[in-house]
Amino acid sequence: MTKTILPGQTIGIIGGGQLGRMMALAAKEAGFKIAVLDPGMDSPTGQVADIQIIAPFDDPQGLDELADVSDVITYEFENIDAEGLRKLTESAYVPQGSELIRITQNRIFEKKAIADAGVPIAEYVTAASFEELAEKSAQLPLPFVVKTARGGYDGKGQQKISSVEELGLAEPLFQNGECVAETFVEFTKEISVIIQRNVHGEAAILPVGENIHKDHILHQTIVPARVEPETLEKAEQAARQIAGHLNMVGTLAVEMFVLENGDIVVNELAPRPHNSGHYSIEGTNSSQFHQHIRAICGWPLRKPVLWTNTIMVNILGEHVAPLTKKIAQYPNWSIHLYGKEEAKRKRKMGHVTILTADLNETLTEVDESGIWSE
């Protein structure tokens, strides 16, 4: 069953973080109302929503209340209760369903789905215990990376193993359950492909971004990615294959490694708008948030167009004060702050987007601003 959701109707969002906030702002431009379910009283999405439901993400009563007030329901992050979401699909219109969440919450399920889609991934083994990992580790060349099957983000929940003697470093990870060990990929760049697909099966792909990380946290996204056209073709084709295999609706970010020969290896999936797509608010004719709302509401998608070279830089807690002092010096910067009360170190507080005719010149400008200096 598909529906067309029209302006004036209500979009329910599970999760009140910055992704939900930017979804809500995009939806409100078209006249939609917003309901949000989040345990926090003053969440970033709650600040711009019409209806706030204060409850845990897996609270049956809260989910029922969200269903009662919403014409369509989406989610803004993947760490929600997949079974609760499945039950919600029985009483509410959730065009994305729950299967994509179930798969992407577990690295074992996710890797199998990517492989089944016929897309290149790193060689891997799974292990339910440290003892099983010790037995299977000889199947992988060193170095390899051990990751918890569930949870983990921004580099948490993983351990690189460079020698047999280091294998014991991975043992604590099994406190969280099953793990995946995968061959370490010698890559030249990291890129992300954000594909969006509506309820009618129409798909659109944002211009591909090149990602620069610091301490396992995304620092910059540079668009267009500085890779060969053939690599872009392979990356977009991989995203289409995965999205088609999963029959996904909404947004899927596919993170990839680029090898020295230009081939790609898919690293992981995120079933929602992605940090690396924030540049699209100013940088394209239809942002990832506008496209997401179109997708779940049954509207046609736009063909994304990049206006010019674009750089997105994350603002973490430690960057807020330096940025605030220097805003007047950079009138060409678009500043986005997410409404989070406490600027904790390493916490994503906002981002800056810069449209530029000269990527190298602007990357130098960002460095020389001193805002992101260690």
PDB file of C-alpha atoms in Angstrom, residues 86-304:
ATOM      1  CA  ARG A  86       7.538  -3.659  12.942  1.00  0.00           C
ATOM      2  CA  LYS A  87       4.516  -3.598  15.235  1.00  0.00           C
ATOM      3  CA  LEU A  88       4.005   0.074  14.415  1.00  0.00           C
ATOM      4  CA  THR A  89       3.692  -0.808  10.719  1.00  0.00           C
ATOM      5  CA  GLU A  90       0.536  -2.757  11.597  1.00  0.00           C
ATOM      6  CA  SER A  91      -1.275   0.339  12.879  1.00  0.00           C
ATOM      7  CA  ALA A  92       0.406   3.238  11.063  1.00  0.00           C
ATOM      8  CA  TYR A  93       1.722   4.171   7.624  1.00  0.00           C
ATOM      9  CA  VAL A  94       5.489   3.522   7.757  1.00  0.00           C
ATOM     10  CA  PRO A  95       6.550   3.282   4.088  1.00  0.00           C
ATOM     11  CA  GLN A  96      10.162   2.447   5.006  1.00  0.00           C
ATOM     12  CA  GLY A  97       9.034  -0.605   6.978  1.00  0.00           C
ATOM     13  CA  SER A  98      11.251  -2.175   9.631  1.00  0.00           C
ATOM     14  CA  GLU A  99      13.418  -4.627   7.679  1.00  0.00           C
ATOM     15  CA  LEU A 100      16.069  -2.084   6.658  1.00  0.00           C
ATOM     16  CA  ILE A 101      16.493  -1.097  10.314  1.00  0.00           C
ATOM     17  CA  ARG A 102      16.764  -4.755  11.381  1.00  0.00           C
ATOM     18  CA  ILE A 103      19.489  -5.398   8.795  1.00  0.00           C
ATOM     19  CA  THR A 104      21.563  -2.260   9.348  1.00  0.00           C
ATOM     20  CA  GLN A 105      21.481  -2.592  13.148  1.00  0.00           C
ATOM     21  CA  ASN A 106      23.566  -5.742  12.869  1.00  0.00           C
ATOM     22  CA  ARG A 107      26.858  -5.794  10.956  1.00  0.00           C
ATOM     23  CA  ILE A 108      26.494  -9.534  10.276  1.00  0.00           C
ATOM     24  CA  PHE A 109      23.101  -9.068   8.608  1.00  0.00           C
ATOM     25  CA  GLU A 110      24.355  -5.935   6.847  1.00  0.00           C
ATOM     26  CA  LYS A 111      27.448  -7.554   5.347  1.00  0.00           C
ATOM     27  CA  LYS A 112      25.414 -10.500   4.078  1.00  0.00           C
ATOM     28  CA  ALA A 113      22.901  -8.121   2.471  1.00  0.00           C
ATOM     29  CA  ILE A 114      25.662  -6.141   0.733  1.00  0.00           C
ATOM     30  CA  ALA A 115      27.322  -9.323  -0.515  1.00  0.00           C
ATOM     31  CA  ASP A 116      23.958 -10.704  -1.697  1.00  0.00           C
ATOM     32  CA  ALA A 117      23.481  -7.498  -3.690  1.00  0.00           C
ATOM     33  CA  GLY A 118      26.625  -8.426  -5.657  1.00  0.00           C
ATOM     34  CA  VAL A 119      28.695  -5.503  -4.398  1.00  0.00           C
ATOM     35  CA  PRO A 120      32.389  -5.689  -3.333  1.00  0.00           C
ATOM     36  CA  ILE A 121      33.035  -5.859   0.424  1.00  0.00           C
ATOM     37  CA  ALA A 122      36.109  -6.682   2.492  1.00  0.00           C
ATOM     38  CA  GLU A 123      36.713 -10.361   3.261  1.00  0.00           C
ATOM     39  CA  TYR A 124      35.242 -11.139   6.689  1.00  0.00           C
ATOM     40  CA  VAL A 125      34.404 -13.800   9.273  1.00  0.00           C
ATOM     41  CA  THR A 126      31.830 -13.757  12.077  1.00  0.00           C
ATOM     42  CA  ALA A 127      32.331 -14.976  15.638  1.00  0.00           C
ATOM     43  CA  ALA A 128      29.946 -15.468  18.560  1.00  0.00           C
ATOM     44  CA  SER A 129      32.808 -15.631  21.082  1.00  0.00           C
ATOM     45  CA  PHE A 130      36.454 -14.665  21.430  1.00  0.00           C
ATOM     46  CA  GLU A 131      37.359 -18.358  21.244  1.00  0.00           C
ATOM     47  CA  GLU A 132      35.596 -18.646  17.888  1.00  0.00           C
ATOM     48  CA  LEU A 133      37.431 -15.556  16.654  1.00  0.00           C
ATOM     49  CA  ALA A 134      40.746 -17.100  17.704  1.00  0.00           C
ATOM     50  CA  GLU A 135      39.898 -20.206  15.660  1.00  0.00           C
ATOM     51  CA  LYS A 136      38.784 -18.293  12.575  1.00  0.00           C
ATOM     52  CA  SER A 137      41.346 -15.478  12.619  1.00  0.00           C
ATOM     53  CA  ALA A 138      43.813 -17.482  10.536  1.00  0.00           C
ATOM     54  CA  GLN A 139      41.354 -17.225   7.624  1.00  0.00           C
ATOM     55  CA  LEU A 140      42.042 -13.481   7.367  1.00  0.00           C
ATOM     56  CA  PRO A 141      45.278 -11.773   6.386  1.00  0.00           C
ATOM     57  CA  LEU A 142      46.726  -9.327   8.896  1.00  0.00           C
ATOM     58  CA  PRO A 143      45.905  -6.636   9.714  1.00  0.00           C
ATOM     59  CA  PHE A 144      42.167  -6.994  10.259  1.00  0.00           C
ATOM     60  CA  VAL A 145      39.547  -5.057  12.208  1.00  0.00           C
ATOM     61  CA  VAL A 146      37.203  -6.609  14.769  1.00  0.00           C
ATOM     62  CA  LYS A 147      33.849  -4.836  15.198  1.00  0.00           C
ATOM     63  CA  THR A 148      30.868  -5.490  17.428  1.00  0.00           C
ATOM     64  CA  ALA A 149      27.901  -6.762  15.421  1.00  0.00           C
ATOM     65  CA  ARG A 150      25.566  -4.337  17.166  1.00  0.00           C
ATOM     66  CA  GLY A 151      26.166  -0.767  18.299  1.00  0.00           C
ATOM     67  CA  GLY A 152      29.350   1.189  17.764  1.00  0.00           C
ATOM     68  CA  TYR A 153      29.759   4.459  15.877  1.00  0.00           C
ATOM     69  CA  ASP A 154      32.463   7.050  15.193  1.00  0.00           C
ATOM     70  CA  GLY A 155      35.140   4.384  15.687  1.00  0.00           C
ATOM     71  CA  LYS A 156      33.700   2.975  18.907  1.00  0.00           C
ATOM     72  CA  GLY A 157      33.148  -0.770  19.245  1.00  0.00           C
ATOM     73  CA  GLN A 158      36.078  -1.800  17.066  1.00  0.00           C
ATOM     74  CA  GLN A 159      39.709  -2.853  17.374  1.00  0.00           C
ATOM     75  CA  LYS A 160      42.435  -3.128  14.739  1.00  0.00           C
ATOM     76  CA  ILE A 161      44.573  -6.281  15.047  1.00  0.00           C
ATOM     77  CA  SER A 162      47.998  -6.024  13.397  1.00  0.00           C
ATOM     78  CA  SER A 163      49.635  -9.180  14.757  1.00  0.00           C
ATOM     79  CA  VAL A 164      48.693 -12.524  16.309  1.00  0.00           C
ATOM     80  CA  GLU A 165      49.965 -11.212  19.653  1.00  0.00           C
ATOM     81  CA  GLU A 166      47.411  -8.376  19.532  1.00  0.00           C
ATOM     82  CA  LEU A 167      44.395 -10.665  19.133  1.00  0.00           C
ATOM     83  CA  GLY A 168      43.599 -10.440  22.848  1.00  0.00           C
ATOM     84  CA  LEU A 169      42.831  -6.716  22.430  1.00  0.00           C
ATOM     85  CA  ALA A 170      39.568  -7.752  20.759  1.00  0.00           C
ATOM     86  CA  GLU A 171      38.327  -9.911  23.648  1.00  0.00           C
ATOM     87  CA  PRO A 172      36.475  -7.081  25.499  1.00  0.00           C
ATOM     88  CA  LEU A 173      34.350  -6.422  22.386  1.00  0.00           C
ATOM     89  CA  PHE A 174      32.562  -9.744  22.914  1.00  0.00           C
ATOM     90  CA  GLN A 175      30.974  -8.381  26.089  1.00  0.00           C
ATOM     91  CA  ASN A 176      28.456  -6.841  23.667  1.00  0.00           C
ATOM     92  CA  GLY A 177      27.792 -10.130  21.853  1.00  0.00           C
ATOM     93  CA  GLU A 178      28.746 -11.339  18.369  1.00  0.00           C
ATOM     94  CA  CYS A 179      31.499  -9.652  16.362  1.00  0.00           C
ATOM     95  CA  VAL A 180      32.684  -9.359  12.776  1.00  0.00           C
ATOM     96  CA  ALA A 181      36.356  -9.449  11.782  1.00  0.00           C
ATOM     97  CA  GLU A 182      37.166  -7.988   8.392  1.00  0.00           C
ATOM     98  CA  THR A 183      40.314  -7.506   6.373  1.00  0.00           C
ATOM     99  CA  PHE A 184      41.787  -4.026   6.749  1.00  0.00           C
ATOM    100  CA  VAL A 185      41.349  -2.230   3.425  1.00  0.00           C
ATOM    101  CA  GLU A 186      44.278  -0.184   2.142  1.00  0.00           C
ATOM    102  CA  PHE A 187      42.305   2.704   0.681  1.00  0.00           C
ATOM    103  CA  THR A 188      43.217   6.043  -0.845  1.00  0.00           C
ATOM    104  CA  LYS A 189      39.947   7.848  -0.106  1.00  0.00           C
ATOM    105  CA  GLU A 190      36.637   7.394   1.662  1.00  0.00           C
ATOM    106  CA  ILE A 191      33.463   8.391  -0.169  1.00  0.00           C
ATOM    107  CA  SER A 192      29.755   8.183   0.533  1.00  0.00           C
ATOM    108  CA  VAL A 193      26.903   7.740  -1.901  1.00  0.00           C
ATOM    109  CA  ILE A 194      23.487   8.875  -0.709  1.00  0.00           C
ATOM    110  CA  ILE A 195      20.675   7.254  -2.644  1.00  0.00           C
ATOM    111  CA  GLN A 196      17.019   8.069  -2.126  1.00  0.00           C
ATOM    112  CA  ARG A 197      14.088   6.040  -3.332  1.00  0.00           C
ATOM    113  CA  ASN A 198      10.387   6.811  -3.154  1.00  0.00           C
ATOM    114  CA  VAL A 199       7.457   4.468  -2.621  1.00  0.00           C
ATOM    115  CA  HIS A 200       7.069   4.064  -6.411  1.00  0.00           C
ATOM    116  CA  GLY A 201      10.638   2.748  -6.839  1.00  0.00           C
ATOM    117  CA  GLU A 202      12.033   5.952  -8.374  1.00  0.00           C
ATOM    118  CA  ALA A 203      15.622   6.562  -7.218  1.00  0.00           C
ATOM    119  CA  ALA A 204      17.943   9.574  -7.170  1.00  0.00           C
ATOM    120  CA  ILE A 205      21.573   9.880  -6.096  1.00  0.00           C
ATOM    121  CA  LEU A 206      23.197  12.971  -4.611  1.00  0.00           C
ATOM    122  CA  PRO A 207      26.554  14.107  -6.013  1.00  0.00           C
ATOM    123  CA  VAL A 208      29.161  11.851  -4.385  1.00  0.00           C
ATOM    124  CA  GLY A 209      31.118  13.271  -1.451  1.00  0.00           C
ATOM    125  CA  GLU A 210      34.697  12.617  -0.336  1.00  0.00           C
ATOM    126  CA  ASN A 211      34.992  12.250   3.434  1.00  0.00           C
ATOM    127  CA  ILE A 212      37.871  13.281   5.688  1.00  0.00           C
ATOM    128  CA  HIS A 213      37.806  11.904   9.239  1.00  0.00           C
ATOM    129  CA  LYS A 214      39.595  12.995  12.408  1.00  0.00           C
ATOM    130  CA  ASP A 215      39.657  10.597  15.373  1.00  0.00           C
ATOM    131  CA  HIS A 216      37.097   8.413  13.545  1.00  0.00           C
ATOM    132  CA  ILE A 217      34.594  11.327  13.409  1.00  0.00           C
ATOM    133  CA  LEU A 218      33.660  12.924  10.092  1.00  0.00           C
ATOM    134  CA  HIS A 219      35.492  16.256   9.786  1.00  0.00           C
ATOM    135  CA  GLN A 220      34.897  17.365   6.180  1.00  0.00           C
ATOM    136  CA  THR A 221      32.924  16.337   3.147  1.00  0.00           C
ATOM    137  CA  ILE A 222      34.272  17.614  -0.184  1.00  0.00           C
ATOM    138  CA  VAL A 223      31.960  17.627  -3.199  1.00  0.00           C
ATOM    139  CA  PRO A 224      32.497  16.563  -5.877  1.00  0.00           C
ATOM    140  CA  ALA A 225      34.690  13.739  -4.593  1.00  0.00           C
ATOM    141  CA  ARG A 226      38.178  13.979  -6.079  1.00  0.00           C
ATOM    142  CA  VAL A 227      38.110  10.594  -7.811  1.00  0.00           C
ATOM    143  CA  GLU A 228      38.019   9.404 -11.419  1.00  0.00           C
ATOM    144  CA  PRO A 229      34.691   9.310 -13.329  1.00  0.00           C
ATOM    145  CA  GLU A 230      34.975   5.523 -13.593  1.00  0.00           C
ATOM    146  CA  THR A 231      35.104   5.277  -9.789  1.00  0.00           C
ATOM    147  CA  LEU A 232      32.006   7.441  -9.464  1.00  0.00           C
ATOM    148  CA  GLU A 233      30.184   5.142 -11.891  1.00  0.00           C
ATOM    149  CA  LYS A 234      31.158   2.065  -9.867  1.00  0.00           C
ATOM    150  CA  ALA A 235      30.118   3.765  -6.624  1.00  0.00           C
ATOM    151  CA  GLU A 236      26.718   4.848  -7.916  1.00  0.00           C
ATOM    152  CA  GLN A 237      26.074   1.433  -9.444  1.00  0.00           C
ATOM    153  CA  ALA A 238      26.896  -0.249  -6.127  1.00  0.00           C
ATOM    154  CA  ALA A 239      24.438   2.029  -4.307  1.00  0.00           C
ATOM    155  CA  ARG A 240      21.704   1.278  -6.856  1.00  0.00           C
ATOM    156  CA  GLN A 241      22.272  -2.473  -6.516  1.00  0.00           C
ATOM    157  CA  ILE A 242      22.073  -2.345  -2.722  1.00  0.00           C
ATOM    158  CA  ALA A 243      18.985  -0.106  -2.686  1.00  0.00           C
ATOM    159  CA  GLY A 244      17.265  -2.326  -5.236  1.00  0.00           C
ATOM    160  CA  HIS A 245      18.183  -5.530  -3.408  1.00  0.00           C
ATOM    161  CA  LEU A 246      16.820  -4.125  -0.130  1.00  0.00           C
ATOM    162  CA  ASN A 247      13.768  -2.597  -1.861  1.00  0.00           C
ATOM    163  CA  MET A 248      14.400   0.416   0.348  1.00  0.00           C
ATOM    164  CA  VAL A 249      12.274   3.544   0.664  1.00  0.00           C
ATOM    165  CA  GLY A 250      13.630   6.820   1.980  1.00  0.00           C
ATOM    166  CA  THR A 251      17.360   7.429   2.297  1.00  0.00           C
ATOM    167  CA  LEU A 252      20.360   5.104   2.318  1.00  0.00           C
ATOM    168  CA  ALA A 253      23.924   6.318   2.781  1.00  0.00           C
ATOM    169  CA  VAL A 254      26.487   3.856   1.431  1.00  0.00           C
ATOM    170  CA  GLU A 255      29.986   4.445   2.796  1.00  0.00           C
ATOM    171  CA  MET A 256      32.819   3.142   0.597  1.00  0.00           C
ATOM    172  CA  PHE A 257      36.582   2.881   0.360  1.00  0.00           C
ATOM    173  CA  VAL A 258      38.337   3.803  -2.894  1.00  0.00           C
ATOM    174  CA  LEU A 259      41.320   1.603  -3.745  1.00  0.00           C
ATOM    175  CA  GLU A 260      44.457   2.738  -5.530  1.00  0.00           C
ATOM    176  CA  ASN A 261      43.263   1.167  -8.802  1.00  0.00           C
ATOM    177  CA  GLY A 262      39.967   3.096  -8.618  1.00  0.00           C
ATOM    178  CA  ASP A 263      37.816   0.156  -7.512  1.00  0.00           C
ATOM    179  CA  ILE A 264      35.442   0.524  -4.565  1.00  0.00           C
ATOM    180  CA  VAL A 265      34.764  -1.588  -1.469  1.00  0.00           C
ATOM    181  CA  VAL A 266      31.576  -0.947   0.490  1.00  0.00           C
ATOM    182  CA  ASN A 267      32.202  -0.404   4.197  1.00  0.00           C
ATOM    183  CA  GLU A 268      28.811   0.175   5.820  1.00  0.00           C
ATOM    184  CA  LEU A 269      25.259   1.441   5.404  1.00  0.00           C
ATOM    185  CA  ALA A 270      23.179   4.074   7.189  1.00  0.00           C
ATOM    186  CA  PRO A 271      19.408   3.901   6.543  1.00  0.00           C
ATOM    187  CA  ARG A 272      18.745   7.639   6.941  1.00  0.00           C
ATOM    188  CA  PRO A 273      20.019  11.061   5.925  1.00  0.00           C
ATOM    189  CA  HIS A 274      23.736  11.181   6.625  1.00  0.00           C
ATOM    190  CA  ASN A 275      26.247  13.640   8.026  1.00  0.00           C
ATOM    191  CA  SER A 276      28.116  13.585   4.710  1.00  0.00           C
ATOM    192  CA  GLY A 277      24.977  14.778   2.901  1.00  0.00           C
ATOM    193  CA  HIS A 278      24.498  17.983   4.879  1.00  0.00           C
ATOM    194  CA  TYR A 279      26.320  19.922   2.172  1.00  0.00           C
ATOM    195  CA  SER A 280      23.276  19.387  -0.060  1.00  0.00           C
ATOM    196  CA  ILE A 281      21.179  22.004   1.794  1.00  0.00           C
ATOM    197  CA  GLU A 282      23.064  24.828   0.074  1.00  0.00           C
ATOM    198  CA  GLY A 283      25.054  22.833  -2.467  1.00  0.00           C
ATOM    199  CA  THR A 284      22.259  21.251  -4.512  1.00  0.00           C
ATOM    200  CA  ASN A 285      18.832  22.018  -5.936  1.00  0.00           C
ATOM    201  CA  SER A 286      17.146  19.560  -3.537  1.00  0.00           C
ATOM    202  CA  SER A 287      18.782  18.605  -0.243  1.00  0.00           C
ATOM    203  CA  GLN A 288      18.877  15.089   1.167  1.00  0.00           C
ATOM    204  CA  PHE A 289      16.193  16.203   3.644  1.00  0.00           C
ATOM    205  CA  HIS A 290      13.836  17.573   0.973  1.00  0.00           C
ATOM    206  CA  GLN A 291      14.346  14.398  -1.058  1.00  0.00           C
ATOM    207  CA  HIS A 292      13.702  12.208   1.991  1.00  0.00           C
ATOM    208  CA  ILE A 293      10.391  13.949   2.674  1.00  0.00           C
ATOM    209  CA  ARG A 294       9.437  13.591  -1.002  1.00  0.00           C
ATOM    210  CA  ALA A 295      10.348   9.890  -0.916  1.00  0.00           C
ATOM    211  CA  ILE A 296       8.248   8.942   2.114  1.00  0.00           C
ATOM    212  CA  CYS A 297       5.326  11.132   1.035  1.00  0.00           C
ATOM    213  CA  GLY A 298       5.066   9.544  -2.409  1.00  0.00           C
ATOM    214  CA  TRP A 299       6.173  12.637  -4.318  1.00  0.00           C
ATOM    215  CA  PRO A 300       8.431  12.450  -7.385  1.00  0.00           C
ATOM    216  CA  LEU A 301      12.135  12.953  -6.649  1.00  0.00           C
ATOM    217  CA  ARG A 302      14.155  15.713  -8.226  1.00  0.00           C
ATOM    218  CA  LYS A 303      17.263  14.932 -10.234  1.00  0.00           C
ATOM    219  CA  PRO A 304      19.997  16.329  -7.960  1.00  0.00           C
TER     220      PRO A 304
END
